[in-house]
């Protein structure tokens, strides 16, 4: 009976540990996905600003300082 309780406690700890690792992995992947989306949006905005700057510079002959904040 004592051995059974000991094994069940060990199994409970193992299950908790694996669930924690699984949740951590899911959270990490979710964070990584959000980070990728953020970087993609940042670079898309940056590229759009760069294109607008080029457009203004060469088409309208307006001197603009183009600053890309998403690096």
JSON list of C-alpha atoms in Angstrom, two decimals:
[
{"chain": "A", "resi": 1, "resn": "UNK", "atom": "CA", "xyz": [0.00, 0.00, 0.00]},
{"chain": "A", "resi": 2, "resn": "UNK", "atom": "CA", "xyz": [2.82, 2.36, 0.88]},
{"chain": "A", "resi": 3, "resn": "UNK", "atom": "CA", "xyz": [4.66, 1.52, -2.35]},
{"chain": "A", "resi": 4, "resn": "UNK", "atom": "CA", "xyz": [1.44, 2.08, -4.34]},
{"chain": "A", "resi": 5, "resn": "UNK", "atom": "CA", "xyz": [0.99, 5.53, -2.77]},
{"chain": "A", "resi": 6, "resn": "UNK", "atom": "CA", "xyz": [4.64, 6.33, -3.44]},
{"chain": "A", "resi": 7, "resn": "UNK", "atom": "CA", "xyz": [4.32, 5.29, -7.10]},
{"chain": "A", "resi": 8, "resn": "UNK", "atom": "CA", "xyz": [1.08, 7.26, -7.50]},
{"chain": "A", "resi": 9, "resn": "UNK", "atom": "CA", "xyz": [2.74, 10.37, -6.06]},
{"chain": "A", "resi": 10, "resn": "UNK", "atom": "CA", "xyz": [5.64, 9.90, -8.48]},
{"chain": "A", "resi": 11, "resn": "UNK", "atom": "CA", "xyz": [3.24, 9.47, -11.39]},
{"chain": "A", "resi": 12, "resn": "UNK", "atom": "CA", "xyz": [1.32, 12.56, -10.30]},
{"chain": "A", "resi": 13, "resn": "UNK", "atom": "CA", "xyz": [4.54, 14.58, -10.17]},
{"chain": "A", "resi": 14, "resn": "UNK", "atom": "CA", "xyz": [5.54, 13.25, -13.60]},
{"chain": "A", "resi": 15, "resn": "UNK", "atom": "CA", "xyz": [2.14, 14.08, -15.10]},
{"chain": "A", "resi": 16, "resn": "UNK", "atom": "CA", "xyz": [2.26, 17.56, -13.58]},
{"chain": "A", "resi": 17, "resn": "UNK", "atom": "CA", "xyz": [5.79, 18.02, -14.89]},
{"chain": "A", "resi": 18, "resn": "UNK", "atom": "CA", "xyz": [4.86, 16.93, -18.43]},
{"chain": "A", "resi": 19, "resn": "UNK", "atom": "CA", "xyz": [1.72, 19.08, -18.43]},
{"chain": "A", "resi": 20, "resn": "UNK", "atom": "CA", "xyz": [3.84, 22.03, -17.29]},
{"chain": "A", "resi": 21, "resn": "UNK", "atom": "CA", "xyz": [6.36, 21.37, -20.08]},
{"chain": "A", "resi": 22, "resn": "UNK", "atom": "CA", "xyz": [3.52, 21.06, -22.61]},
{"chain": "A", "resi": 23, "resn": "UNK", "atom": "CA", "xyz": [1.92, 24.30, -21.45]},
{"chain": "A", "resi": 24, "resn": "UNK", "atom": "CA", "xyz": [5.30, 26.02, -21.49]},
{"chain": "A", "resi": 25, "resn": "UNK", "atom": "CA", "xyz": [5.95, 24.77, -25.04]},
{"chain": "A", "resi": 26, "resn": "UNK", "atom": "CA", "xyz": [2.52, 25.97, -26.19]},
{"chain": "A", "resi": 27, "resn": "UNK", "atom": "CA", "xyz": [3.06, 29.37, -24.56]},
{"chain": "A", "resi": 28, "resn": "UNK", "atom": "CA", "xyz": [6.56, 29.59, -26.07]},
{"chain": "A", "resi": 29, "resn": "UNK", "atom": "CA", "xyz": [5.26, 28.75, -29.55]},
{"chain": "A", "resi": 30, "resn": "UNK", "atom": "CA", "xyz": [2.39, 31.20, -29.13]},
{"chain": "A", "resi": 31, "resn": "UNK", "atom": "CA", "xyz": [4.83, 33.91, -28.02]},
{"chain": "A", "resi": 32, "resn": "UNK", "atom": "CA", "xyz": [7.14, 33.05, -30.93]},
{"chain": "A", "resi": 33, "resn": "UNK", "atom": "CA", "xyz": [4.19, 33.26, -33.34]},
{"chain": "A", "resi": 34, "resn": "UNK", "atom": "CA", "xyz": [3.20, 36.66, -31.91]},
{"chain": "A", "resi": 35, "resn": "UNK", "atom": "CA", "xyz": [6.81, 37.80, -32.18]},
{"chain": "A", "resi": 36, "resn": "UNK", "atom": "CA", "xyz": [6.94, 36.67, -35.82]},
{"chain": "A", "resi": 37, "resn": "UNK", "atom": "CA", "xyz": [3.66, 38.46, -36.57]},
{"chain": "A", "resi": 38, "resn": "UNK", "atom": "CA", "xyz": [4.97, 41.60, -34.84]},
{"chain": "A", "resi": 39, "resn": "UNK", "atom": "CA", "xyz": [8.24, 41.48, -36.79]},
{"chain": "A", "resi": 40, "resn": "UNK", "atom": "CA", "xyz": [6.35, 40.87, -40.05]},
{"chain": "A", "resi": 41, "resn": "UNK", "atom": "CA", "xyz": [4.01, 43.82, -39.42]},
{"chain": "A", "resi": 42, "resn": "UNK", "atom": "CA", "xyz": [6.96, 45.98, -38.39]},
{"chain": "A", "resi": 43, "resn": "UNK", "atom": "CA", "xyz": [8.95, 45.20, -41.50]},
{"chain": "A", "resi": 44, "resn": "UNK", "atom": "CA", "xyz": [5.87, 45.59, -43.69]},
{"chain": "A", "resi": 45, "resn": "UNK", "atom": "CA", "xyz": [5.23, 49.05, -42.22]},
{"chain": "A", "resi": 46, "resn": "UNK", "atom": "CA", "xyz": [8.91, 49.88, -42.50]},
{"chain": "A", "resi": 47, "resn": "UNK", "atom": "CA", "xyz": [9.01, 48.78, -46.14]},
{"chain": "A", "resi": 48, "resn": "UNK", "atom": "CA", "xyz": [5.85, 50.78, -46.89]},
{"chain": "A", "resi": 49, "resn": "UNK", "atom": "CA", "xyz": [7.35, 53.88, -45.27]},
{"chain": "A", "resi": 50, "resn": "UNK", "atom": "CA", "xyz": [10.53, 53.31, -47.25]},
{"chain": "A", "resi": 51, "resn": "UNK", "atom": "CA", "xyz": [8.57, 53.07, -50.51]},
{"chain": "A", "resi": 52, "resn": "UNK", "atom": "CA", "xyz": [6.62, 56.23, -49.68]},
{"chain": "A", "resi": 53, "resn": "UNK", "atom": "CA", "xyz": [9.89, 58.02, -48.93]},
{"chain": "A", "resi": 54, "resn": "UNK", "atom": "CA", "xyz": [11.38, 56.87, -52.22]},
{"chain": "A", "resi": 55, "resn": "UNK", "atom": "CA", "xyz": [8.20, 57.97, -54.00]},
{"chain": "A", "resi": 56, "resn": "UNK", "atom": "CA", "xyz": [8.30, 61.41, -52.41]},
{"chain": "A", "resi": 57, "resn": "UNK", "atom": "CA", "xyz": [12.03, 61.74, -52.98]},
{"chain": "A", "resi": 58, "resn": "UNK", "atom": "CA", "xyz": [12.09, 60.82, -56.67]},
{"chain": "A", "resi": 59, "resn": "UNK", "atom": "CA", "xyz": [8.61, 61.75, -57.86]},
{"chain": "A", "resi": 60, "resn": "UNK", "atom": "CA", "xyz": [7.79, 64.86, -55.85]},
{"chain": "A", "resi": 61, "resn": "UNK", "atom": "CA", "xyz": [11.42, 65.94, -55.27]},
{"chain": "A", "resi": 62, "resn": "UNK", "atom": "CA", "xyz": [10.80, 66.39, -51.57]},
{"chain": "A", "resi": 63, "resn": "UNK", "atom": "CA", "xyz": [13.64, 65.81, -49.16]},
{"chain": "A", "resi": 64, "resn": "UNK", "atom": "CA", "xyz": [12.37, 63.50, -46.43]},
{"chain": "A", "resi": 65, "resn": "UNK", "atom": "CA", "xyz": [14.23, 61.81, -43.64]},
{"chain": "A", "resi": 66, "resn": "UNK", "atom": "CA", "xyz": [13.21, 58.17, -43.73]},
{"chain": "A", "resi": 67, "resn": "UNK", "atom": "CA", "xyz": [13.46, 56.50, -40.36]},
{"chain": "A", "resi": 68, "resn": "UNK", "atom": "CA", "xyz": [12.79, 52.81, -39.87]},
{"chain": "A", "resi": 69, "resn": "UNK", "atom": "CA", "xyz": [11.94, 52.07, -36.25]},
{"chain": "A", "resi": 70, "resn": "UNK", "atom": "CA", "xyz": [11.40, 48.35, -36.73]},
{"chain": "A", "resi": 71, "resn": "UNK", "atom": "CA", "xyz": [14.90, 46.97, -36.81]}
]
